[in-house]
DNA sequence: TAGATTGTTAATCGATTAACAATC
DNA sequence: TAGATTGTTAATCGATTAACAATC
């Protein structure tokens, strides 16, 4: 473990929950609320209040006994941990239905993820724009990624081409890959890979259906 | 904990990994391979071989020392655990870009999830078909769900309407919800909810980018 | 046989949960 | 004040990892 980062370590389950606190707190802020207790967050999200308190500890934000935490401070703390207070450019591979859905989703900008271009090898799609994002020929990926100094690549292609896409992204200097294909990709260990496969999530759902005899 | 199910208990992280073994093993089967060792599975997926061995134990499948496990037996065991050997009907709410992507994806049928209809309150979309799936008026959801005896509902609508969609699904007799909206929905405790929010996954990616100073 | 792999039990690690004093 | 909530330390729980005999 890297000693320099030891104080920044946050468990993965906590990171996942923090993303939910973010959305809840943004809504509360919009409604004009200023202070929130761990009890209320827990109640709204169906979590345990002790767990919420523990999660908040990682942000370093301190609250006031009897009152709770300042929502603005909590939001700033969460954005800091999740790195959502900086804008990061990303490119997307695969302008199929899933890729299109990702381009259409406007929520990414709010948390600092800016999809600047997409790539596809279907010539019918090349040159078109989806939600302001151009679809570019696949062959130009590596050069474009290098010129734009992109660090994040998003893979939204079928299983068969996921590995070759990952190789191209890495060839283009990408450091982090968000993989939506069901394929586990092989990369050098200095490349960060996060799998967003919803098949994993479906496996949990169908497993629970069986166990609960529904 | 339910004693009747105690022998069927499988940890969530194992369930997630099993879904990956499934895809890897299906590919190996296609290539004509009959036997596989935990070492090879681990190597292909970047997992630990001891962990793979442990995961396989949950399926009850026994292997042969020195040789490994029969791929066909492993696949049957995984399908059994994940409940992927039965066909389950599901309905989808929200025929936007994400809903469309889900309807276009043909991989669900292979694991027994059959999306039989989708619902949307946009009259321009109602009556159209996406990949053979009809888009039906929202008002007809509850009655349709009851008639078709649907147990699984998929939510692919914006955050604001996620809760009301969940209520409608439950009103229609649905027992399990696969939620793609960033909203944590409130349900009675006998309803199974699985969240497929990719924002959670993005949080992990951007967190790792910060910690690794990429 | 030798060596790789399985099967199983034990040790370790880390996240969750509990407990409780301090605080406003 | 009384009581709810924070902050922090300890206990528990469960998943991962290690160890090793059994096996072909």
Tab-separated table of C-alpha atoms (C1' of nucleotides) in Angstrom:
chain	number	residue	atom	x	y	z
A	1	UNK	CA	0.000	0.000	0.000
A	2	UNK	CA	1.173	3.492	-0.899
A	3	UNK	CA	1.955	5.393	2.290
A	4	UNK	CA	1.417	8.714	0.583
A	5	UNK	CA	-2.193	7.765	-0.010
A	6	UNK	CA	-2.851	5.930	3.220
A	7	UNK	CA	-4.886	8.784	4.647
A	8	UNK	CA	-6.923	8.988	1.501
A	9	UNK	CA	-7.948	5.374	1.534
A	10	UNK	CA	-11.687	4.891	1.364
A	11	UNK	CA	-13.268	1.404	1.137
A	12	UNK	CA	-14.988	0.572	-2.134
A	13	UNK	CA	-18.428	0.038	-0.530
A	14	UNK	CA	-18.135	3.503	1.033
A	15	UNK	CA	-17.239	5.044	-2.346
A	16	UNK	CA	-20.354	3.486	-3.851
A	17	UNK	CA	-22.572	4.811	-1.060
A	18	UNK	CA	-21.018	8.288	-1.242
A	19	UNK	CA	-22.308	8.585	-4.816
A	20	UNK	CA	-25.828	8.113	-3.470
A	21	UNK	CA	-25.350	10.660	-0.679
A	22	UNK	CA	-24.273	13.115	-3.375
A	23	UNK	CA	-27.556	12.849	-5.281
A	24	UNK	CA	-29.689	12.918	-2.142
A	25	UNK	CA	-27.847	15.945	-0.743
A	26	UNK	CA	-28.089	17.841	-4.049
A	27	UNK	CA	-31.855	17.344	-3.906
A	28	UNK	CA	-32.006	18.501	-0.289
A	29	UNK	CA	-29.923	21.553	-1.171
A	30	UNK	CA	-32.348	22.428	-3.985
A	31	UNK	CA	-35.180	22.254	-1.475
A	32	UNK	CA	-33.393	24.847	0.664
A	33	UNK	CA	-32.232	22.571	3.461
A	34	UNK	CA	-28.895	23.506	5.060
A	35	UNK	CA	-28.256	20.858	7.733
A	36	UNK	CA	-28.725	17.104	7.664
A	37	UNK	CA	-28.191	14.330	10.224
A	38	UNK	CA	-26.805	10.870	9.529
A	39	UNK	CA	-30.145	9.536	10.767
A	40	UNK	CA	-32.048	11.372	8.061
A	41	UNK	CA	-29.659	10.332	5.269
A	42	UNK	CA	-29.950	6.728	6.472
A	43	UNK	CA	-33.740	6.900	6.539
A	44	UNK	CA	-33.985	8.383	3.037
A	45	UNK	CA	-31.632	5.847	1.471
A	46	UNK	CA	-32.531	2.796	3.516
A	47	UNK	CA	-29.015	2.496	4.934
A	48	UNK	CA	-27.888	2.186	8.541
A	49	UNK	CA	-27.268	5.496	10.353
A	50	UNK	CA	-24.069	4.235	11.995
A	51	UNK	CA	-22.763	3.307	8.591
A	52	UNK	CA	-23.629	6.742	7.219
A	53	UNK	CA	-21.767	8.352	10.126
A	54	UNK	CA	-18.740	6.151	9.440
A	55	UNK	CA	-18.814	6.940	5.730
A	56	UNK	CA	-18.925	10.666	6.458
A	57	UNK	CA	-15.856	10.321	8.687
A	58	UNK	CA	-13.800	9.480	5.590
A	59	UNK	CA	-14.570	12.900	4.151
A	60	UNK	CA	-13.078	14.590	7.195
A	61	UNK	CA	-16.206	16.716	7.553
A	62	UNK	CA	-17.169	17.322	11.183
A	63	UNK	CA	-20.699	17.912	12.286
A	64	UNK	CA	-22.370	19.425	15.310
A	65	UNK	CA	-23.752	17.126	18.008
A	66	UNK	CA	-27.548	17.272	18.174
A	67	UNK	CA	-27.716	19.146	14.846
A	68	UNK	CA	-25.902	17.285	12.122
A	69	UNK	CA	-23.712	18.194	9.144
A	70	UNK	CA	-23.742	21.212	6.850
A	71	UNK	CA	-24.995	19.977	3.489
A	72	UNK	CA	-22.677	22.281	1.545
A	73	UNK	CA	-19.649	20.972	3.435
A	74	UNK	CA	-20.713	17.359	2.944
A	75	UNK	CA	-21.149	17.899	-0.789
A	76	UNK	CA	-17.716	19.505	-1.046
A	77	UNK	CA	-16.182	16.632	0.923
A	78	UNK	CA	-17.827	13.996	-1.253
A	79	UNK	CA	-16.787	15.753	-4.468
A	80	UNK	CA	-13.227	15.860	-3.126
A	81	UNK	CA	-13.119	12.122	-2.385
A	82	UNK	CA	-14.777	11.092	-5.625
A	83	UNK	CA	-12.753	13.586	-7.657
A	84	UNK	CA	-15.990	15.120	-8.898
A	85	UNK	CA	-14.791	18.698	-8.471
A	86	UNK	CA	-12.561	18.590	-11.564
A	87	UNK	CA	-13.519	18.250	-15.214
A	88	UNK	CA	-12.031	15.180	-16.921
A	89	UNK	CA	-12.227	14.592	-20.671
A	90	UNK	CA	-13.215	11.148	-21.912
A	91	UNK	CA	-13.696	9.407	-25.238
A	92	UNK	CA	-16.198	6.680	-25.997
A	93	UNK	CA	-15.790	3.661	-28.281
A	94	UNK	CA	-18.921	2.212	-29.797
A	95	UNK	CA	-21.812	4.351	-31.022
A	96	UNK	CA	-24.385	1.563	-30.821
A	97	UNK	CA	-27.471	1.733	-28.650
A	98	UNK	CA	-25.555	1.626	-25.367
A	99	UNK	CA	-22.955	4.156	-26.568
A	100	UNK	CA	-25.793	6.416	-27.729
A	101	UNK	CA	-27.484	6.166	-24.339
A	102	UNK	CA	-24.240	7.201	-22.651
A	103	UNK	CA	-23.841	10.164	-25.015
A	104	UNK	CA	-27.447	11.227	-24.438
A	105	UNK	CA	-27.082	11.170	-20.667
A	106	UNK	CA	-26.454	14.730	-19.476
A	107	UNK	CA	-25.749	13.832	-15.867
A	108	UNK	CA	-22.069	13.087	-16.468
A	109	UNK	CA	-21.185	16.762	-16.936
A	110	UNK	CA	-22.570	17.575	-13.496
A	111	UNK	CA	-19.943	15.342	-11.936
A	112	UNK	CA	-17.105	16.455	-14.172
A	113	UNK	CA	-17.056	13.776	-16.855
A	114	UNK	CA	-16.968	15.333	-20.295
A	115	UNK	CA	-17.335	12.954	-23.253
A	116	UNK	CA	-15.589	14.904	-26.024
A	117	UNK	CA	-15.782	12.395	-28.877
A	118	UNK	CA	-16.918	8.921	-29.828
A	119	UNK	CA	-15.432	6.378	-32.236
A	120	UNK	CA	-17.041	3.707	-34.380
A	121	UNK	CA	-16.038	1.723	-37.449
A	122	UNK	CA	-19.489	1.884	-39.020
A	123	UNK	CA	-19.111	4.394	-41.891
A	124	UNK	CA	-22.823	5.164	-41.825
A	125	UNK	CA	-22.426	6.606	-38.338
A	126	UNK	CA	-19.126	8.434	-38.834
A	127	UNK	CA	-19.537	12.215	-39.125
A	128	UNK	CA	-22.874	12.283	-37.311
A	129	UNK	CA	-23.400	13.948	-33.955
A	130	UNK	CA	-25.224	12.573	-30.914
A	131	UNK	CA	-26.115	15.166	-28.273
A	132	UNK	CA	-23.333	17.376	-29.613
A	133	UNK	CA	-20.724	14.589	-29.602
A	134	UNK	CA	-19.157	13.724	-32.972
A	135	UNK	CA	-18.775	10.108	-34.098
A	136	UNK	CA	-15.272	9.715	-35.539
A	137	UNK	CA	-13.691	6.925	-37.594
A	138	UNK	CA	-12.065	4.250	-35.446
A	139	UNK	CA	-8.702	4.528	-37.248
A	140	UNK	CA	-8.257	8.028	-35.904
A	141	UNK	CA	-8.688	7.012	-32.260
A	142	UNK	CA	-5.059	6.686	-31.174
A	143	UNK	CA	-3.895	9.942	-32.759
A	144	UNK	CA	-6.927	11.872	-31.535
A	145	UNK	CA	-6.566	10.557	-27.987
A	146	UNK	CA	-2.901	11.585	-27.924
A	147	UNK	CA	-3.543	15.079	-29.319
A	148	UNK	CA	-6.419	15.764	-26.919
A	149	UNK	CA	-4.445	14.204	-24.029
A	150	UNK	CA	-7.401	12.060	-22.993
A	151	UNK	CA	-7.004	9.993	-19.838
A	152	UNK	CA	-10.368	8.197	-19.718
A	153	UNK	CA	-11.731	5.757	-22.301
A	154	UNK	CA	-15.217	4.255	-22.245
A	155	UNK	CA	-15.792	0.895	-23.928
A	156	UNK	CA	-19.331	0.290	-25.213
A	157	UNK	CA	-18.720	-2.344	-27.891
A	158	UNK	CA	-19.667	-6.035	-28.114
A	159	UNK	CA	-17.664	-8.567	-26.129
A	160	UNK	CA	-15.625	-9.745	-29.131
A	161	UNK	CA	-13.997	-6.375	-29.798
A	162	UNK	CA	-13.592	-5.172	-26.202
A	163	UNK	CA	-9.985	-6.327	-25.838
A	164	UNK	CA	-8.829	-4.771	-29.120
A	165	UNK	CA	-10.568	-1.512	-28.158
A	166	UNK	CA	-8.763	-1.537	-24.813
A	167	UNK	CA	-5.448	-2.039	-26.629
A	168	UNK	CA	-6.187	0.883	-28.935
A	169	UNK	CA	-7.147	3.132	-26.023
A	170	UNK	CA	-3.929	2.269	-24.189
A	171	UNK	CA	-2.008	2.847	-27.429
A	172	UNK	CA	-3.571	6.302	-27.454
A	173	UNK	CA	-2.193	6.998	-23.982
A	174	UNK	CA	-5.370	6.397	-21.984
A	175	UNK	CA	-4.838	5.710	-18.267
A	176	UNK	CA	-8.298	4.655	-17.101
A	177	UNK	CA	-10.950	2.503	-18.775
A	178	UNK	CA	-14.640	2.338	-17.992
A	179	UNK	CA	-15.705	-0.992	-19.467
A	180	UNK	CA	-19.369	-1.638	-20.307
A	181	UNK	CA	-18.757	-4.887	-22.198
A	182	UNK	CA	-19.177	-8.212	-20.364
A	183	UNK	CA	-15.561	-9.092	-21.256
A	184	UNK	CA	-12.887	-8.776	-18.565
A	185	UNK	CA	-10.075	-6.990	-20.361
A	186	UNK	CA	-6.354	-7.606	-19.851
A	187	UNK	CA	-4.256	-4.509	-19.225
A	188	UNK	CA	-0.878	-3.514	-17.793
A	189	UNK	CA	-1.203	-3.017	-14.065
A	190	UNK	CA	-0.746	0.770	-14.196
A	191	UNK	CA	-4.016	1.082	-16.140
A	192	UNK	CA	-7.171	1.499	-14.059
A	193	UNK	CA	-10.137	-0.555	-15.194
A	194	UNK	CA	-13.611	-0.248	-13.795
A	195	UNK	CA	-16.251	-2.660	-15.017
A	196	UNK	CA	-19.783	-1.328	-15.339
A	197	UNK	CA	-21.204	-4.612	-16.561
A	198	UNK	CA	-24.856	-4.679	-15.725
A	199	UNK	CA	-24.848	-8.453	-16.144
A	200	UNK	CA	-23.157	-8.574	-12.720
A	201	UNK	CA	-26.066	-6.657	-11.284
A	202	UNK	CA	-28.598	-8.864	-13.074
A	203	UNK	CA	-26.827	-11.924	-11.638
A	204	UNK	CA	-27.469	-10.555	-8.140
A	205	UNK	CA	-31.132	-9.902	-8.956
A	206	UNK	CA	-31.839	-13.352	-10.375
A	207	UNK	CA	-29.842	-15.019	-7.595
A	208	UNK	CA	-31.981	-13.232	-4.997
A	209	UNK	CA	-35.163	-14.193	-6.848
A	210	UNK	CA	-34.162	-17.855	-6.586
A	211	UNK	CA	-33.070	-17.697	-2.932
A	212	UNK	CA	-36.274	-15.903	-1.900
A	213	UNK	CA	-38.368	-18.322	-3.970
A	214	UNK	CA	-40.242	-15.514	-5.676
B	1	UNK	CA	-31.369	-16.022	8.238
B	2	UNK	CA	-33.653	-18.559	6.590
B	3	UNK	CA	-32.500	-22.069	7.507
B	4	UNK	CA	-34.131	-23.531	4.456
B	5	UNK	CA	-31.803	-21.489	2.284
B	6	UNK	CA	-28.713	-21.717	4.440
B	7	UNK	CA	-27.062	-24.200	2.106
B	8	UNK	CA	-27.830	-22.041	-0.854
B	9	UNK	CA	-26.200	-18.941	0.560
B	10	UNK	CA	-23.614	-17.466	-1.766
B	11	UNK	CA	-21.788	-14.206	-0.953
B	12	UNK	CA	-22.590	-11.250	-3.205
B	13	UNK	CA	-18.989	-10.856	-4.452
B	14	UNK	CA	-19.035	-14.531	-5.467
B	15	UNK	CA	-22.320	-14.060	-7.346
B	16	UNK	CA	-20.760	-11.180	-9.279
B	17	UNK	CA	-17.695	-13.230	-10.184
B	18	UNK	CA	-19.790	-16.242	-11.190
B	19	UNK	CA	-21.364	-14.129	-13.927
B	20	UNK	CA	-17.895	-13.604	-15.382
B	21	UNK	CA	-17.001	-17.307	-15.174
B	22	UNK	CA	-20.192	-17.990	-17.110
B	23	UNK	CA	-19.139	-15.861	-20.088
B	24	UNK	CA	-15.560	-17.148	-20.068
B	25	UNK	CA	-16.684	-20.780	-19.871
B	26	UNK	CA	-19.224	-20.324	-22.671
B	27	UNK	CA	-16.391	-19.053	-24.877
B	28	UNK	CA	-14.128	-21.952	-23.902
B	29	UNK	CA	-16.955	-24.392	-24.632
B	30	UNK	CA	-17.399	-22.866	-28.108
B	31	UNK	CA	-13.693	-23.426	-28.724
B	32	UNK	CA	-14.173	-27.115	-27.958
B	33	UNK	CA	-12.487	-27.203	-24.559
B	34	UNK	CA	-13.975	-29.717	-22.081
B	35	UNK	CA	-11.942	-29.297	-18.864
B	36	UNK	CA	-10.689	-26.185	-17.096
B	37	UNK	CA	-8.628	-25.620	-13.944
B	38	UNK	CA	-9.177	-22.864	-11.386
B	39	UNK	CA	-5.677	-21.664	-12.283
B	40	UNK	CA	-6.656	-21.077	-15.898
B	41	UNK	CA	-9.920	-19.296	-15.047
B	42	UNK	CA	-7.997	-17.073	-12.641
B	43	UNK	CA	-5.360	-16.264	-15.259
B	44	UNK	CA	-7.934	-15.383	-17.920
B	45	UNK	CA	-9.973	-13.116	-15.662
B	46	UNK	CA	-7.181	-11.623	-13.559
B	47	UNK	CA	-8.590	-13.112	-10.350
B	48	UNK	CA	-6.857	-15.212	-7.700
B	49	UNK	CA	-6.914	-18.981	-8.286
B	50	UNK	CA	-7.696	-19.746	-4.639
B	51	UNK	CA	-10.675	-17.426	-4.855
B	52	UNK	CA	-11.878	-19.128	-8.027
B	53	UNK	CA	-11.611	-22.518	-6.308
B	54	UNK	CA	-13.611	-21.182	-3.356
B	55	UNK	CA	-16.259	-19.675	-5.633
B	56	UNK	CA	-16.649	-22.987	-7.457
B	57	UNK	CA	-17.195	-24.772	-4.130
B	58	UNK	CA	-20.475	-22.890	-3.744
B	59	UNK	CA	-21.795	-24.560	-6.897
B	60	UNK	CA	-21.227	-27.993	-5.387
B	61	UNK	CA	-19.360	-29.061	-8.528
B	62	UNK	CA	-16.410	-31.335	-7.770
B	63	UNK	CA	-13.346	-31.516	-9.959
B	64	UNK	CA	-10.567	-33.988	-10.466
B	65	UNK	CA	-7.190	-33.354	-8.802
B	66	UNK	CA	-4.486	-32.583	-11.343
B	67	UNK	CA	-7.078	-32.142	-14.101
B	68	UNK	CA	-9.699	-29.586	-13.153
B	69	UNK	CA	-13.446	-29.194	-13.635
B	70	UNK	CA	-15.750	-30.262	-16.460
B	71	UNK	CA	-16.837	-27.060	-18.210
B	72	UNK	CA	-20.337	-28.365	-18.895
B	73	UNK	CA	-20.819	-29.197	-15.200
B	74	UNK	CA	-19.508	-25.806	-14.112
B	75	UNK	CA	-21.860	-24.010	-16.491
B	76	UNK	CA	-24.817	-26.013	-15.218
B	77	UNK	CA	-23.822	-25.256	-11.613
B	78	UNK	CA	-23.468	-21.534	-12.270
B	79	UNK	CA	-26.804	-21.372	-14.118
B	80	UNK	CA	-28.395	-23.135	-11.146
B	81	UNK	CA	-27.000	-20.649	-8.597
B	82	UNK	CA	-27.778	-17.575	-10.680
B	83	UNK	CA	-31.193	-18.899	-11.689
B	84	UNK	CA	-30.181	-18.566	-15.318
B	85	UNK	CA	-31.645	-21.921	-16.326
B	86	UNK	CA	-35.245	-20.669	-16.247
B	87	UNK	CA	-36.975	-18.107	-18.424
B	88	UNK	CA	-38.367	-15.115	-16.500
B	89	UNK	CA	-40.617	-12.488	-18.071
B	90	UNK	CA	-39.869	-8.819	-17.388
B	91	UNK	CA	-41.345	-5.465	-18.312
B	92	UNK	CA	-39.418	-2.234	-18.820
B	93	UNK	CA	-40.469	1.306	-17.933
B	94	UNK	CA	-38.942	4.120	-19.942
B	95	UNK	CA	-38.321	3.876	-23.674
B	96	UNK	CA	-35.666	6.597	-23.729
B	97	UNK	CA	-32.114	6.051	-24.884
B	98	UNK	CA	-31.209	3.779	-21.968
B	99	UNK	CA	-34.465	1.824	-22.216
B	100	UNK	CA	-33.886	1.423	-25.951
B	101	UNK	CA	-30.350	0.154	-25.341
B	102	UNK	CA	-31.730	-2.449	-22.939
B	103	UNK	CA	-34.371	-3.529	-25.467
B	104	UNK	CA	-31.761	-3.766	-28.229
B	105	UNK	CA	-29.461	-5.968	-26.161
B	106	UNK	CA	-30.005	-9.582	-27.175
B	107	UNK	CA	-27.800	-11.076	-24.472
B	108	UNK	CA	-30.569	-11.124	-21.855
B	109	UNK	CA	-32.425	-13.956	-23.564
B	110	UNK	CA	-29.358	-16.188	-23.319
B	111	UNK	CA	-29.552	-16.004	-19.547
B	112	UNK	CA	-33.312	-16.347	-19.336
B	113	UNK	CA	-34.494	-12.731	-19.050
B	114	UNK	CA	-37.274	-12.046	-21.514
B	115	UNK	CA	-38.398	-8.421	-21.829
B	116	UNK	CA	-41.969	-8.827	-23.065
B	117	UNK	CA	-43.129	-5.201	-23.139
B	118	UNK	CA	-42.075	-1.637	-22.385
B	119	UNK	CA	-44.081	1.326	-21.093
B	120	UNK	CA	-43.718	5.052	-21.704
B	121	UNK	CA	-45.978	8.074	-21.355
B	122	UNK	CA	-44.687	9.735	-24.528
B	123	UNK	CA	-47.523	9.276	-27.048
B	124	UNK	CA	-45.103	9.590	-29.962
B	125	UNK	CA	-43.399	6.403	-28.827
B	126	UNK	CA	-46.503	4.400	-27.883
B	127	UNK	CA	-47.386	1.714	-30.446
B	128	UNK	CA	-43.868	1.492	-31.867
B	129	UNK	CA	-41.662	-1.576	-31.563
B	130	UNK	CA	-38.003	-1.721	-30.570
B	131	UNK	CA	-36.272	-5.024	-31.398
B	132	UNK	CA	-39.680	-6.704	-31.404
B	133	UNK	CA	-40.766	-5.223	-28.069
B	134	UNK	CA	-43.895	-3.048	-28.117
B	135	UNK	CA	-43.978	0.317	-26.360
B	136	UNK	CA	-47.275	0.543	-24.468
B	137	UNK	CA	-49.033	3.457	-22.790
B	138	UNK	CA	-48.027	3.931	-19.175
B	139	UNK	CA	-51.632	3.847	-17.894
B	140	UNK	CA	-51.940	0.248	-18.957
B	141	UNK	CA	-48.929	-0.916	-16.931
B	142	UNK	CA	-50.624	-2.203	-13.793
B	143	UNK	CA	-53.335	-4.152	-15.589
B	144	UNK	CA	-50.906	-5.563	-18.145
B	145	UNK	CA	-48.434	-6.643	-15.470
B	146	UNK	CA	-51.173	-8.434	-13.562
B	147	UNK	CA	-52.585	-10.213	-16.625
B	148	UNK	CA	-49.151	-11.346	-17.800
B	149	UNK	CA	-48.169	-12.303	-14.228
B	150	UNK	CA	-44.864	-10.431	-14.512
B	151	UNK	CA	-42.474	-10.706	-11.567
B	152	UNK	CA	-39.594	-8.489	-12.763
B	153	UNK	CA	-39.770	-4.760	-13.530
B	154	UNK	CA	-36.937	-2.727	-15.020
B	155	UNK	CA	-36.805	1.013	-14.306
B	156	UNK	CA	-35.076	3.126	-16.946
B	157	UNK	CA	-36.630	6.530	-16.323
B	158	UNK	CA	-35.172	9.812	-14.988
B	159	UNK	CA	-34.561	10.167	-11.262
B	160	UNK	CA	-37.702	12.241	-10.656
B	161	UNK	CA	-40.139	9.563	-11.766
B	162	UNK	CA	-38.285	6.493	-10.469
B	163	UNK	CA	-40.250	6.263	-7.219
B	164	UNK	CA	-43.671	6.586	-8.864
B	165	UNK	CA	-42.664	3.946	-11.416
B	166	UNK	CA	-41.634	1.621	-8.602
B	167	UNK	CA	-45.030	2.169	-6.949
B	168	UNK	CA	-46.836	1.368	-10.203
B	169	UNK	CA	-44.781	-1.789	-10.714
B	170	UNK	CA	-45.546	-2.965	-7.200
B	171	UNK	CA	-49.209	-2.087	-7.779
B	172	UNK	CA	-49.032	-4.393	-10.797
B	173	UNK	CA	-47.823	-7.243	-8.602
B	174	UNK	CA	-44.136	-7.098	-9.444
B	175	UNK	CA	-41.817	-8.796	-6.932
B	176	UNK	CA	-38.364	-7.728	-8.117
B	177	UNK	CA	-37.104	-4.416	-9.486
B	178	UNK	CA	-33.958	-3.762	-11.502
B	179	UNK	CA	-33.379	-0.052	-11.055
B	180	UNK	CA	-31.239	1.877	-13.546
B	181	UNK	CA	-32.100	5.337	-12.197
B	182	UNK	CA	-29.717	7.027	-9.740
B	183	UNK	CA	-32.572	7.266	-7.235
B	184	UNK	CA	-32.702	4.832	-4.320
B	185	UNK	CA	-36.319	3.703	-4.291
B	186	UNK	CA	-38.384	2.930	-1.193
B	187	UNK	CA	-40.227	-0.383	-1.226
B	188	UNK	CA	-41.852	-2.838	1.160
B	189	UNK	CA	-39.255	-5.252	2.436
B	190	UNK	CA	-40.614	-8.252	0.555
B	191	UNK	CA	-39.759	-6.586	-2.758
B	192	UNK	CA	-36.280	-7.273	-4.128
B	193	UNK	CA	-34.472	-4.238	-5.524
B	194	UNK	CA	-31.188	-4.381	-7.361
B	195	UNK	CA	-29.569	-1.116	-8.364
B	196	UNK	CA	-27.675	-1.060	-11.644
B	197	UNK	CA	-26.663	2.569	-11.332
B	198	UNK	CA	-23.546	3.086	-13.356
B	199	UNK	CA	-22.873	6.278	-11.406
B	200	UNK	CA	-21.696	4.019	-8.570
B	201	UNK	CA	-19.221	2.446	-10.912
B	202	UNK	CA	-18.116	5.847	-12.229
B	203	UNK	CA	-17.542	6.972	-8.628
B	204	UNK	CA	-15.108	4.078	-8.165
B	205	UNK	CA	-13.304	4.979	-11.393
B	206	UNK	CA	-12.857	8.671	-10.614
B	207	UNK	CA	-11.924	7.886	-6.993
B	208	UNK	CA	-9.162	5.552	-8.213
B	209	UNK	CA	-7.962	8.181	-10.682
B	210	UNK	CA	-7.520	10.646	-7.817
B	211	UNK	CA	-5.854	8.175	-5.422
B	212	UNK	CA	-3.419	7.003	-8.102
B	213	UNK	CA	-2.732	10.588	-9.156
B	214	UNK	CA	-3.333	9.828	-12.793
C	1	DT	C1'	6.729	-41.413	-9.796
C	2	DA	C1'	6.658	-36.254	-9.532
C	3	DG	C1'	4.075	-32.451	-9.728
C	4	DA	C1'	-0.024	-29.964	-10.446
C	5	DT	C1'	-4.490	-29.448	-8.838
C	6	DT	C1'	-8.436	-30.291	-5.830
C	7	DG	C1'	-10.779	-30.101	-1.293
C	8	DT	C1'	-10.909	-28.390	3.210
C	9	DT	C1'	-9.622	-26.266	7.403
C	10	DA	C1'	-7.369	-22.341	9.640
C	11	DA	C1'	-5.583	-17.584	9.726
C	12	DT	C1'	-5.929	-13.052	8.271
C	13	DC	C1'	-7.918	-8.961	6.897
C	14	DG	C1'	-11.205	-5.448	6.507
C	15	DA	C1'	-15.947	-3.770	6.638
C	16	DT	C1'	-19.924	-3.469	9.454
C	17	DT	C1'	-22.069	-3.025	13.713
C	18	DA	C1'	-22.178	-1.996	18.628
C	19	DA	C1'	-21.126	0.784	22.591
C	20	DC	C1'	-20.589	4.899	24.932
C	21	DA	C1'	-18.635	9.350	26.321
C	22	DA	C1'	-18.854	14.139	24.694
C	23	DT	C1'	-21.599	17.776	23.090
C	24	DC	C1'	-25.066	21.342	22.082
D	1	DT	C1'	-32.206	20.405	31.341
D	2	DA	C1'	-33.194	16.243	28.515
D	3	DG	C1'	-32.463	14.013	24.576
D	4	DA	C1'	-30.725	13.516	20.074
D	5	DT	C1'	-26.652	13.382	17.601
D	6	DT	C1'	-21.663	13.357	16.874
D	7	DG	C1'	-17.038	11.257	17.341
D	8	DT	C1'	-14.344	7.426	18.468
D	9	DT	C1'	-12.990	3.041	20.141
D	10	DA	C1'	-14.076	-1.887	20.514
D	11	DA	C1'	-16.482	-6.120	19.064
D	12	DT	C1'	-18.380	-8.768	15.565
D	13	DC	C1'	-18.976	-10.687	11.260
D	14	DG	C1'	-17.857	-12.370	6.894
D	15	DA	C1'	-14.910	-12.532	2.806
D	16	DT	C1'	-10.338	-13.340	1.319
D	17	DT	C1'	-6.078	-15.541	1.663
D	18	DA	C1'	-2.965	-19.098	3.357
D	19	DA	C1'	-1.723	-23.791	4.387
D	20	DC	C1'	-1.569	-28.459	3.540
D	21	DA	C1'	-3.155	-33.233	3.007
D	22	DA	C1'	-5.354	-36.033	-0.597
D	23	DT	C1'	-5.445	-37.279	-5.243
D	24	DC	C1'	-4.633	-38.643	-10.064
